[in-house]
Amino acid sequence: MKTKWYLQLLVYAVIIMGALAFLFPFVYMILTSFIKSAYSLPRPKEIFSVVPNLDNYFLVWNKNNFARYFLNSSLVTVVSMVGSMLLGCLTAYGFARFQFPGKELLFRVFLLTTMIPGVINIIPQFLIIKNLGLVSTYWGLWLIYIGGGVVGSTFFLRGFFQSIPKEYEESVLIDGGGNWRIFWNIYLPQSLPAIGTLAVLSFQGTWEEYFTALVIIKDEAMRTLPIALLMFNDKYATNYGWVFAASIIALIPTVFLYVVFQKKFVQGGFNEGGVKG
Amino acid sequence: MSIPLASQPQTGNKPPAATRMKKGFKQWMAVLPFIFLGVLGTAVFVVYPMIRNIIISFQDYSIMPNAENPFVGFENYISAFTDPNNKVLMAIRNTILNVIVTVPINWLLAIVFAVLINLHFVKYKLVFRTVYYLPIITSWIVVAFLFRFLFAGGEYGLINFIFYKVLGIFPEPVNFLSNYWTAMIVIWLFHIWKTVGWGVVIYLAGLQGISKEYYEAAQIDGASGIKQFWSITVPMLAPVTAFVIINLVNGAFNFFPQVYFITRGGPMDQTQTLPSLMYMQAFKNFNFGYASAVAVMMGITVFLVTYTQMKKFGNQKML
């Protein structure tokens, strides 16, 4: 089927306009990050004629404990990502492969919680962490992130686990292996793309999480990057060169992960659950 | 056969309760190591908080240690609706506006962009997909900084610069974030810009799942491109559309970073939504009971909306 050239042109015009609308603000942000100590709003003319340099990036990295907050965030994110994956895989496996009394009920309770926005739990979650004496500790954050995220990852992974043919298990059963061997040797390796996708989503979610971290972490030295970014913004409000240099550094890990894993991605919802397209 | 068959209990058709319990117990022992931590985590950090929320919403709650936290009945709910500043009513109104304004635009842009990118002659599909997805992988906070910068007041914010200085459409530079309607528009644009890419990617995946044979058959029958779109693409995408719409409605119902990072609810709490109002009432003003009452009302509303949507669309391909 040959499409007329002017229709092709029209289609390209629309999708390129769309692409520019998404790309241009990023370009503007990156250009602004090169502007030196602007104490008033930099003019668009200055921004478009700026010479690229990394001065602001070095400056920001060494300012206000930024490097420290970057490491804090790395620790919080990696531990909670690994914990979430582990718990998500185990629970999804339990729901996908086992029959047990009350499974339907438990499943329905899980499903019910997905229909209620998680943000409303933040007050009681804070009170629980307070009762456990874990305010201003990373344990407090990890418990909320991992415990609160199990349902989402379970639903995401369960679908993939269920699509694994039962016959694969036979080789393990013949070798005398049990449920754990089936889990490690069949289910995990067979679902690596799904687990990888979920890991990246979990990384991003935790890396940029602000509201829970702000409530739980009271100690300034333990702050995570999003909190630091917002405080930095409040402190140097008009110095957009610094604010955007800091922001871009904070974006690098997530963007890097997406670029590396892009081709292996399976589709997921932005709230929870997934479709296999 | 050395095992005497006679020694086995004669059970008939239905196993007795004891056997069933034994079997159930065995099944539980097998699955428990796998689901125990997940179920415990969910019980403690998701299910219990929901119940606790309801309890706190009926209390005059104080986070001071050894506080009495007396039960006050519906007082928190009543004060939510009789507040002279109408904060809750304003938040409800904003939430409704957010859904009405952003869901149709978001959905339309997503399906149009996805269908166009998926056309057979379009090259560099992956590049387009990646560019459209960029805002999704960027954090809310950073995009909020960006939008506050682009929509900055005074003549040198980029939007003001273009529409006031260059094009002369605005009679004077607009102070976007200090007026209700202009602040709401910035919040909507922020949300749409940040999330359209998600719908595009989901629709692209859905479109690639439609077998080419349908189109080939339609072409043999002489159906035009537009006819094919309406009679093949649209119906085949119905389950994806249901999934996208439910997620978009949920997303629009839960504006939180959108409001908090752009306006902090201002000017004068006018742009608040229920989540942002709840959060600020709890952790800024320490009105835990009031905030929990807001949370409970929000939880019930979102649950009812999601539940009816799921019932309506059927549970197709969801979750």
Coordinates of C-alpha atoms in Angstrom, one line a residue:
Chain A
M1 CA 0.0 0.0 0.0
K2 CA 1.5 3.3 -1.1
T3 CA 0.5 6.4 0.9
K4 CA 0.4 9.7 -0.9
W5 CA 3.4 11.9 -0.2
Y6 CA 1.5 14.8 1.3
L7 CA -0.2 12.5 3.8
Q8 CA 3.1 11.1 4.8
L9 CA 4.4 14.7 5.2
L10 CA 1.4 15.6 7.4
V11 CA 1.9 12.5 9.6
Y12 CA 5.6 13.3 10.0
A13 CA 4.9 16.9 10.7
V14 CA 2.5 15.9 13.6
I15 CA 4.8 13.3 15.2
I16 CA 7.9 15.5 14.8
M17 CA 6.0 18.4 16.4
G18 CA 5.1 16.1 19.3
A19 CA 8.7 15.0 19.6
L20 CA 9.9 18.6 19.7
A21 CA 7.3 19.4 22.4
F22 CA 8.8 16.7 24.6
L23 CA 12.4 17.3 23.7
F24 CA 12.7 21.1 23.7
P25 CA 12.1 21.6 27.4
F26 CA 15.0 19.2 28.1
V27 CA 17.2 21.1 25.7
Y28 CA 16.3 24.4 27.4
M29 CA 17.0 22.9 30.8
I30 CA 20.4 21.6 29.8
L31 CA 21.3 24.9 28.2
T32 CA 20.2 26.7 31.4
S33 CA 22.5 24.4 33.4
F34 CA 25.4 26.0 31.7
I35 CA 24.5 29.6 32.8
K36 CA 26.8 30.9 35.5
S37 CA 25.5 32.2 38.8
A38 CA 22.4 33.9 37.5
Y39 CA 20.8 35.7 40.4
S40 CA 17.9 36.9 38.3
L41 CA 15.9 34.9 35.8
P42 CA 18.3 34.3 32.9
R43 CA 17.0 35.7 29.6
P44 CA 16.1 33.4 26.8
K45 CA 18.7 35.1 24.6
E46 CA 21.4 34.4 27.1
I47 CA 20.3 30.8 27.3
F48 CA 20.3 30.2 23.6
S49 CA 23.8 31.6 23.2
V50 CA 25.5 29.9 26.2
V51 CA 28.8 28.1 25.8
P52 CA 28.5 24.5 27.1
N53 CA 30.6 23.9 30.2
L54 CA 30.5 21.7 33.3
D55 CA 31.4 24.3 35.8
N56 CA 28.0 24.3 37.5
Y57 CA 28.1 20.5 37.7
F58 CA 31.3 20.4 39.6
L59 CA 30.3 23.3 41.8
V60 CA 26.9 21.7 42.7
W61 CA 28.5 18.3 43.4
N62 CA 30.7 19.7 46.0
K63 CA 28.1 22.0 47.5
N64 CA 25.7 21.4 50.4
N65 CA 26.7 17.7 50.8
F66 CA 25.2 16.9 47.4
A67 CA 27.6 14.0 46.9
R68 CA 26.6 12.6 50.3
Y69 CA 22.9 12.8 49.4
F70 CA 23.6 11.0 46.2
L71 CA 25.2 8.2 48.1
N72 CA 22.4 8.1 50.6
S73 CA 19.9 7.8 47.8
S74 CA 22.0 5.0 46.2
L75 CA 22.0 3.0 49.4
V76 CA 18.2 3.5 50.1
T77 CA 17.3 2.7 46.5
V78 CA 19.5 -0.4 45.9
V79 CA 18.5 -2.1 49.1
S80 CA 14.9 -1.5 48.7
M81 CA 15.0 -2.5 45.0
V82 CA 16.7 -5.8 45.9
G83 CA 14.3 -6.4 48.8
S84 CA 11.2 -5.6 46.6
M85 CA 12.4 -7.9 43.8
L86 CA 13.0 -10.8 46.2
L87 CA 9.7 -10.4 48.0
G88 CA 7.8 -9.8 44.8
C89 CA 9.2 -12.9 43.1
L90 CA 8.6 -15.1 46.1
T91 CA 5.0 -13.9 46.6
A92 CA 4.1 -14.0 42.9
Y93 CA 5.5 -17.6 42.7
G94 CA 3.4 -18.6 45.6
F95 CA 0.2 -17.2 44.0
A96 CA 1.1 -18.4 40.5
R97 CA 2.0 -22.0 41.3
F98 CA 0.3 -23.2 44.5
Q99 CA -3.2 -24.1 45.5
F100 CA -4.1 -23.5 49.1
P101 CA -7.2 -22.8 51.1
G102 CA -8.0 -19.1 51.4
K103 CA -6.0 -18.3 48.2
E104 CA -9.0 -16.7 46.6
L105 CA -9.7 -14.5 49.6
L106 CA -6.1 -13.4 50.0
F107 CA -5.9 -12.6 46.3
R108 CA -9.1 -10.5 46.5
V109 CA -7.7 -8.6 49.5
F110 CA -4.5 -7.9 47.4
L111 CA -6.6 -6.8 44.5
L112 CA -8.7 -4.6 46.7
T113 CA -5.7 -2.7 47.9
T114 CA -4.7 -1.9 44.4
M115 CA -7.9 0.0 43.9
I116 CA -7.2 2.4 46.8
P117 CA -4.5 5.0 46.4
G118 CA -1.4 4.1 48.4
V119 CA -0.8 7.8 49.3
I120 CA -3.5 7.7 51.9
N121 CA -1.5 5.2 53.9
I122 CA 1.3 7.6 54.6
I123 CA -0.1 8.8 58.0
P124 CA -0.5 5.3 59.6
Q125 CA 2.7 4.1 58.0
F126 CA 4.5 7.0 59.7
L127 CA 2.8 6.1 63.0
I128 CA 3.9 2.4 62.7
I129 CA 7.5 3.4 62.0
K130 CA 7.3 5.7 64.9
N131 CA 6.0 3.0 67.2
L132 CA 8.8 0.7 66.0
G133 CA 11.3 3.4 66.9
L134 CA 12.6 3.6 63.3
V135 CA 12.0 7.3 62.6
S136 CA 15.1 8.8 61.0
T137 CA 16.5 5.4 60.0
Y138 CA 16.8 3.8 56.6
W139 CA 15.1 0.7 58.0
G140 CA 12.0 2.7 58.4
L141 CA 12.1 3.7 54.7
W142 CA 13.0 0.2 53.5
L143 CA 10.1 -1.4 55.4
I144 CA 7.6 1.0 53.9
Y145 CA 9.0 0.8 50.4
I146 CA 9.3 -3.0 50.4
G147 CA 6.2 -3.8 52.4
G148 CA 4.1 -1.3 50.5
G149 CA 5.3 -2.4 47.1
V150 CA 4.8 -6.2 47.3
V151 CA 1.2 -6.2 45.9
G152 CA 2.2 -4.2 42.8
S153 CA 5.2 -6.4 42.0
T154 CA 3.2 -9.6 42.7
F155 CA 0.5 -8.7 40.2
F156 CA 3.1 -7.6 37.7
L157 CA 5.1 -10.9 37.9
R158 CA 2.2 -13.3 38.5
G159 CA 1.1 -13.0 34.9
F160 CA 4.5 -13.8 33.6
F161 CA 5.0 -16.7 36.0
Q162 CA 1.6 -18.2 35.0
S163 CA 2.6 -18.2 31.4
I164 CA 5.6 -20.6 32.1
P165 CA 4.6 -24.1 30.9
K166 CA 4.3 -26.7 33.7
E167 CA 6.4 -29.2 31.6
Y168 CA 9.5 -27.2 32.3
E169 CA 9.2 -28.3 35.9
E170 CA 9.4 -32.0 35.1
S171 CA 13.2 -32.0 34.5
V172 CA 13.7 -30.6 38.0
L173 CA 11.2 -33.0 39.5
I174 CA 12.9 -35.9 37.8
D175 CA 16.2 -34.8 39.3
G176 CA 14.5 -34.9 42.7
G177 CA 14.4 -31.1 43.1
G178 CA 11.6 -29.4 45.0
N179 CA 9.7 -26.1 44.9
W180 CA 12.8 -24.0 45.6
R181 CA 14.8 -25.5 42.8
I182 CA 11.8 -24.9 40.4
F183 CA 11.7 -21.3 41.6
W184 CA 15.5 -20.7 41.1
N185 CA 16.2 -22.8 38.1
I186 CA 12.9 -22.4 36.1
Y187 CA 10.8 -19.4 37.1
L188 CA 13.5 -16.8 37.8
P189 CA 15.5 -17.4 34.6
Q190 CA 12.4 -17.7 32.5
S191 CA 11.1 -14.3 33.7
L192 CA 14.2 -12.2 33.6
P193 CA 12.9 -9.6 31.2
A194 CA 9.8 -9.0 33.5
I195 CA 11.9 -9.0 36.6
G196 CA 14.4 -6.6 35.0
T197 CA 11.6 -4.3 34.0
L198 CA 10.2 -4.3 37.4
A199 CA 13.6 -3.7 38.9
V200 CA 14.0 -0.6 36.8
L201 CA 10.6 0.7 37.7
S202 CA 11.3 0.0 41.4
F203 CA 14.6 1.8 41.1
Q204 CA 13.0 4.9 39.5
G205 CA 10.1 4.9 42.0
T206 CA 12.4 4.8 45.0
W207 CA 15.1 7.0 43.6
E208 CA 12.7 9.9 43.2
E209 CA 10.4 9.2 46.1
Y210 CA 9.9 12.3 48.1
F211 CA 6.9 12.3 50.4
T212 CA 7.6 9.3 52.6
A213 CA 11.3 10.1 52.8
L214 CA 10.5 13.6 53.9
V215 CA 8.3 12.3 56.7
I216 CA 10.6 9.5 57.9
I217 CA 14.0 11.0 57.6
K218 CA 14.5 13.9 60.1
D219 CA 18.3 13.8 60.3
E220 CA 19.8 16.3 57.8
A221 CA 22.9 14.1 57.0
M222 CA 20.6 11.2 56.1
R223 CA 18.4 13.0 53.6
T224 CA 17.8 11.5 50.2
L225 CA 18.4 13.2 46.9
P226 CA 14.8 14.4 46.1
I227 CA 14.6 16.1 49.5
A228 CA 18.0 17.7 49.0
L229 CA 17.0 18.9 45.5
L230 CA 13.9 20.6 46.8
M231 CA 15.8 22.2 49.7
F232 CA 18.5 23.3 47.2
N233 CA 15.8 24.8 45.0
D234 CA 14.3 26.7 48.0
K235 CA 17.7 28.0 49.0
Y236 CA 19.0 29.1 45.5
A237 CA 15.6 29.7 44.0
T238 CA 16.6 32.0 41.2
N239 CA 20.0 30.3 40.5
Y240 CA 18.5 28.1 37.8
G241 CA 22.0 27.2 36.5
W242 CA 22.7 25.4 39.8
V243 CA 19.3 24.0 40.3
F244 CA 19.3 22.4 36.8
A245 CA 22.8 21.1 37.0
A246 CA 21.9 19.4 40.3
S247 CA 18.6 18.1 38.7
I248 CA 20.4 16.6 35.7
I249 CA 22.9 14.8 37.9
A250 CA 20.0 13.3 39.8
L251 CA 18.4 12.1 36.6
I252 CA 21.5 10.4 35.3
P253 CA 21.1 7.0 37.0
T254 CA 17.5 6.4 35.9
V255 CA 18.1 7.6 32.4
F256 CA 21.2 5.3 32.2
L257 CA 19.1 2.3 33.3
Y258 CA 16.4 3.0 30.8
V259 CA 18.9 3.4 28.0
V260 CA 20.7 0.1 28.9
F261 CA 17.6 -2.0 29.3
Q262 CA 15.3 -0.3 26.8
K263 CA 15.2 -3.2 24.3
K264 CA 14.5 -5.7 26.9
F265 CA 11.5 -3.9 28.4
V266 CA 8.1 -5.4 28.9
Q267 CA 5.2 -3.1 29.2
G268 CA 3.9 -2.0 32.6
G269 CA 1.3 0.4 34.0
F270 CA 2.5 3.7 35.6
N271 CA 0.6 2.9 38.7
E272 CA 0.6 -0.8 39.0
G273 CA 0.0 -4.0 37.1
G274 CA 1.0 -4.7 33.6
V275 CA -0.3 -5.6 30.2
K276 CA 1.5 -7.9 27.9
G277 CA 1.0 -6.1 24.6
Chain B
M1 CA 2.1 -54.3 46.9
S2 CA 3.0 -54.7 50.5
I3 CA 0.8 -51.9 51.8
P4 CA -2.5 -53.4 52.8
L5 CA -5.2 -51.5 51.1
A6 CA -7.8 -52.3 53.7
S7 CA -6.0 -50.2 56.3
Q8 CA -6.7 -47.0 54.4
P9 CA -9.8 -45.2 55.6
Q10 CA -12.9 -45.7 53.5
T11 CA -13.7 -42.1 52.6
G12 CA -16.5 -42.5 50.0
N13 CA -17.0 -39.6 47.6
K14 CA -16.3 -36.7 50.0
P15 CA -13.2 -36.6 52.1
P16 CA -14.0 -35.9 55.7
A17 CA -13.3 -32.6 57.2
A18 CA -10.2 -33.9 59.1
T19 CA -8.6 -35.0 55.8
R20 CA -9.5 -31.8 54.1
M21 CA -8.0 -29.8 56.9
K22 CA -4.9 -32.0 56.8
K23 CA -4.6 -31.4 53.1
G24 CA -5.1 -27.7 53.5
F25 CA -2.5 -27.6 56.2
K26 CA 0.0 -29.4 54.0
Q27 CA -0.7 -27.0 51.2
W28 CA -0.2 -24.0 53.5
M29 CA 3.1 -25.4 54.7
A30 CA 4.3 -25.7 51.1
V31 CA 3.3 -22.2 50.1
L32 CA 4.0 -20.4 53.3
P33 CA 7.8 -20.0 52.9
F34 CA 7.1 -18.2 49.6
I35 CA 4.3 -15.9 50.5
F36 CA 4.9 -15.3 54.2
L37 CA 7.0 -12.2 54.0
G38 CA 5.0 -10.7 51.2
V39 CA 1.7 -11.2 53.0
L40 CA 3.1 -9.9 56.3
G41 CA 4.5 -6.8 54.6
T42 CA 1.2 -6.1 52.9
A43 CA -0.7 -6.8 56.1
V44 CA 1.4 -4.4 58.2
F45 CA 2.1 -1.6 55.7
V46 CA -1.0 -1.7 53.5
V47 CA -4.0 -3.4 55.0
Y48 CA -3.5 -2.3 58.6
P49 CA -2.8 1.3 57.7
M50 CA -6.2 1.4 55.8
I51 CA -8.0 0.2 59.0
R52 CA -5.9 2.5 61.2
N53 CA -6.8 5.4 58.9
I54 CA -10.5 4.9 59.6
I55 CA -9.9 4.7 63.3
I56 CA -7.8 7.9 63.4
S57 CA -10.4 9.7 61.3
F58 CA -12.8 9.4 64.3
Q59 CA -10.2 10.6 66.8
D60 CA -8.8 13.9 68.0
Y61 CA -5.4 12.5 67.3
S62 CA -2.1 13.9 68.6
I63 CA 1.3 12.5 67.8
M64 CA 2.5 13.4 71.3
P65 CA 3.6 10.4 73.3
N66 CA 0.9 9.2 75.8
A67 CA -1.7 11.5 74.2
E68 CA -5.2 10.4 74.9
N69 CA -6.6 10.6 71.4
P70 CA -10.2 10.7 72.4
F71 CA -12.9 9.5 70.0
V72 CA -14.9 12.4 68.6
G73 CA -17.4 10.7 66.3
F74 CA -17.8 12.4 63.0
E75 CA -16.3 15.7 64.1
N76 CA -13.4 15.5 61.7
Y77 CA -15.7 14.8 58.8
I78 CA -18.1 17.6 59.8
S79 CA -15.3 20.1 60.1
A80 CA -14.0 19.0 56.7
F81 CA -17.2 20.2 55.2
T82 CA -18.0 23.2 57.4
D83 CA -14.5 24.8 57.2
P84 CA -15.1 28.4 56.3
N85 CA -12.3 28.3 53.7
N86 CA -14.0 25.3 52.0
K87 CA -10.6 23.6 51.6
V88 CA -12.1 20.2 51.1
L89 CA -14.8 21.3 48.8
M90 CA -12.3 23.2 46.7
A91 CA -10.0 20.1 46.6
I92 CA -13.0 17.9 45.5
R93 CA -13.8 20.5 42.8
N94 CA -10.2 20.6 41.6
T95 CA -10.1 16.8 41.5
I96 CA -13.2 16.7 39.3
L97 CA -11.7 19.4 37.0
N98 CA -8.4 17.5 36.8
V99 CA -10.2 14.4 35.6
I100 CA -12.5 16.2 33.1
V101 CA -9.7 18.3 31.6
T102 CA -6.7 16.0 31.5
V103 CA -8.2 12.5 30.8
P104 CA -9.7 13.2 27.4
I105 CA -6.7 15.3 26.2
N106 CA -4.3 12.7 27.5
W107 CA -6.1 9.8 25.9
L108 CA -6.6 11.5 22.6
L109 CA -3.0 12.6 22.3
A110 CA -1.8 9.1 23.3
I111 CA -3.9 7.2 20.7
V112 CA -3.3 9.7 17.9
F113 CA 0.5 9.8 18.4
A114 CA 0.6 6.0 18.8
V115 CA -1.4 5.3 15.6
L116 CA 0.6 7.8 13.6
I117 CA 3.9 6.5 14.8
N118 CA 2.8 2.9 14.1
L119 CA 1.9 3.7 10.4
H120 CA 3.8 1.4 8.1
F121 CA 5.8 4.1 6.3
V122 CA 7.1 5.9 9.4
K123 CA 10.8 5.3 10.0
Y124 CA 12.7 5.5 13.3
K125 CA 9.8 4.3 15.3
L126 CA 12.0 3.5 18.2
V127 CA 13.5 7.0 18.3
F128 CA 10.0 8.5 18.4
R129 CA 9.0 6.1 21.1
T130 CA 12.0 6.9 23.2
V131 CA 11.6 10.7 22.9
Y132 CA 7.9 10.5 23.8
Y133 CA 8.8 8.4 26.8
L134 CA 11.5 10.8 28.1
P135 CA 9.2 12.7 30.4
I136 CA 8.1 9.5 32.1
I137 CA 11.6 8.5 33.1
T138 CA 12.3 12.0 34.4
S139 CA 11.4 12.6 38.0
W140 CA 8.3 14.7 39.0
I141 CA 10.5 17.1 41.0
V142 CA 12.8 17.9 38.1
V143 CA 10.0 18.3 35.6
A144 CA 8.3 20.6 38.2
F145 CA 11.4 22.8 38.4
L146 CA 11.4 22.9 34.6
F147 CA 7.8 23.9 34.4
R148 CA 8.1 26.5 37.1
F149 CA 11.0 27.9 35.2
L150 CA 9.3 27.9 31.8
F151 CA 6.1 29.5 33.3
A152 CA 8.0 31.9 35.5
G153 CA 6.4 35.3 36.0
G154 CA 8.0 38.4 34.5
E155 CA 8.9 38.9 30.9
Y156 CA 11.9 36.5 30.9
G157 CA 10.1 33.2 31.7
L158 CA 10.1 31.5 28.3
I159 CA 6.3 31.2 27.9
N160 CA 5.9 34.9 28.8
F161 CA 8.8 35.8 26.6
I162 CA 7.2 34.0 23.6
F163 CA 3.6 35.1 24.2
Y164 CA 4.3 38.6 25.5
K165 CA 7.5 39.9 24.0
V166 CA 7.8 38.0 20.7
L167 CA 4.2 37.3 19.7
G168 CA 2.4 40.0 21.7
I169 CA -0.6 37.7 22.5
F170 CA -0.5 38.4 26.2
P171 CA -1.1 42.1 27.0
E172 CA 1.3 41.9 29.9
P173 CA 3.5 39.2 31.5
V174 CA 1.3 36.6 33.3
N175 CA 2.1 35.6 36.9
F176 CA 0.9 32.1 36.3
L177 CA 1.3 30.6 39.7
S178 CA -0.4 33.4 41.7
N179 CA -3.8 33.1 40.0
Y180 CA -6.1 30.2 40.4
W181 CA -7.0 29.5 36.8
T182 CA -3.5 30.1 35.3
A183 CA -2.0 27.9 38.1
M184 CA -4.5 25.2 37.3
I185 CA -3.6 25.4 33.6
V186 CA 0.1 25.0 34.4
I187 CA -0.7 22.0 36.6
W188 CA -2.7 20.4 33.8
L189 CA -0.1 21.0 31.2
F190 CA 2.6 19.7 33.5
H191 CA 0.6 16.5 34.1
I192 CA -0.3 16.0 30.4
W193 CA 3.3 16.6 29.3
K194 CA 4.7 14.3 31.9
T195 CA 2.3 11.3 31.3
V196 CA 1.2 11.3 27.6
G197 CA 4.3 9.1 26.7
W198 CA 3.0 6.3 28.9
G199 CA -0.2 6.0 27.0
V200 CA 1.7 6.2 23.7
V201 CA 3.9 3.4 24.7
I202 CA 1.0 1.2 25.9
Y203 CA -1.0 1.9 22.7
L204 CA 2.1 1.1 20.5
A205 CA 2.4 -2.2 22.2
G206 CA -1.3 -2.8 21.7
L207 CA -1.1 -1.9 18.0
Q208 CA 1.8 -4.2 17.4
G209 CA -0.3 -7.0 18.9
I210 CA -2.9 -6.7 16.1
S211 CA -2.2 -9.3 13.4
K212 CA -1.4 -7.9 10.0
E213 CA -3.8 -10.5 8.4
Y214 CA -6.8 -8.4 9.4
Y215 CA -5.5 -5.4 7.4
E216 CA -4.6 -7.6 4.5
A217 CA -8.1 -9.1 4.4
A218 CA -9.6 -5.7 4.6
Q219 CA -7.5 -4.4 1.8
I220 CA -8.6 -7.3 -0.5
D221 CA -12.2 -6.2 0.3
G222 CA -11.2 -2.7 -0.8
A223 CA -11.6 -1.0 2.6
S224 CA -9.9 2.4 2.9
G225 CA -7.3 3.3 5.5
I226 CA -9.8 5.2 7.5
K227 CA -12.4 2.5 7.3
Q228 CA -9.7 0.0 8.4
F229 CA -8.9 2.2 11.4
W230 CA -12.5 2.3 12.6
S231 CA -13.4 -1.3 11.9
I232 CA -10.2 -3.1 12.9
T233 CA -7.8 -0.9 14.9
V234 CA -10.4 0.7 17.3
P235 CA -12.3 -2.5 18.2
M236 CA -9.1 -4.5 18.5
L237 CA -7.6 -1.9 20.9
A238 CA -10.7 -1.9 23.2
P239 CA -9.1 -3.8 26.0
V240 CA -6.0 -1.6 25.9
T241 CA -8.2 1.5 25.9
A242 CA -10.0 0.2 29.0
F243 CA -6.6 -0.3 30.7
V244 CA -5.4 3.1 29.6
I245 CA -8.5 5.0 30.6
I246 CA -8.7 3.3 34.1
N247 CA -5.1 4.3 34.7
L248 CA -5.6 7.8 33.4
V249 CA -8.6 8.4 35.5
N250 CA -6.8 7.0 38.6
G251 CA -3.8 9.2 37.8
A252 CA -6.0 12.3 37.4
F253 CA -7.8 11.5 40.7
N254 CA -4.5 11.4 42.5
F255 CA -2.8 14.6 41.6
F256 CA -0.2 15.0 44.3
P257 CA 3.3 15.8 43.1
Q258 CA 1.7 17.8 40.3
V259 CA 0.2 20.2 42.9
Y260 CA 2.8 20.0 45.7
F261 CA 5.8 20.6 43.5
I262 CA 4.2 23.3 41.3
T263 CA 2.1 25.4 43.7
R264 CA 2.3 23.7 47.2
G265 CA -1.5 24.1 46.9
G266 CA -1.4 27.8 46.5
P267 CA -2.5 30.5 46.0
M268 CA -4.3 30.3 49.3
D269 CA -4.9 26.5 49.2
Q270 CA -7.0 27.0 46.0
T271 CA -5.3 24.4 43.9
Q272 CA -5.1 21.7 46.5
T273 CA -6.3 18.2 45.7
L274 CA -7.3 15.7 48.4
P275 CA -3.9 14.0 48.6
S276 CA -1.9 17.2 48.8
L277 CA -4.4 18.6 51.3
M278 CA -4.2 15.5 53.4
Y279 CA -0.4 15.5 53.4
M280 CA 0.0 19.1 54.3
Q281 CA -2.7 19.0 57.0
A282 CA -1.0 16.0 58.6
F283 CA 2.7 16.8 58.4
K284 CA 2.6 20.6 58.3
N285 CA -0.3 21.4 60.6
F286 CA -0.3 18.1 62.5
N287 CA -4.1 17.7 62.1
F288 CA -3.9 14.0 61.9
G289 CA -7.6 13.3 62.6
Y290 CA -8.8 15.8 59.9
A291 CA -6.2 14.5 57.4
S292 CA -7.3 10.9 58.0
A293 CA -10.9 11.9 57.4
V294 CA -9.8 13.4 54.1
A295 CA -7.8 10.2 53.4
V296 CA -10.8 7.9 54.1
M297 CA -13.2 9.9 51.9
M298 CA -10.6 9.9 49.1
G299 CA -10.0 6.1 49.5
I300 CA -13.7 5.3 49.3
T301 CA -14.2 7.5 46.3
V302 CA -11.3 6.2 44.3
F303 CA -12.2 2.7 45.2
L304 CA -15.8 3.1 44.0
V305 CA -14.6 4.8 40.8
T306 CA -12.0 2.1 40.0
Y307 CA -14.3 -0.7 41.0
T308 CA -17.2 0.5 38.8
Q309 CA -14.8 1.1 35.9
M310 CA -13.4 -2.4 36.2
K311 CA -16.9 -3.9 36.4
K312 CA -18.0 -1.9 33.3
F313 CA -15.0 -2.8 31.2
G314 CA -14.9 -6.3 32.4
N315 CA -11.6 -7.7 33.7
Q316 CA -10.1 -7.9 30.3
K317 CA -6.3 -8.2 30.2
M318 CA -6.2 -6.2 33.4
L319 CA -3.5 -6.9 36.0

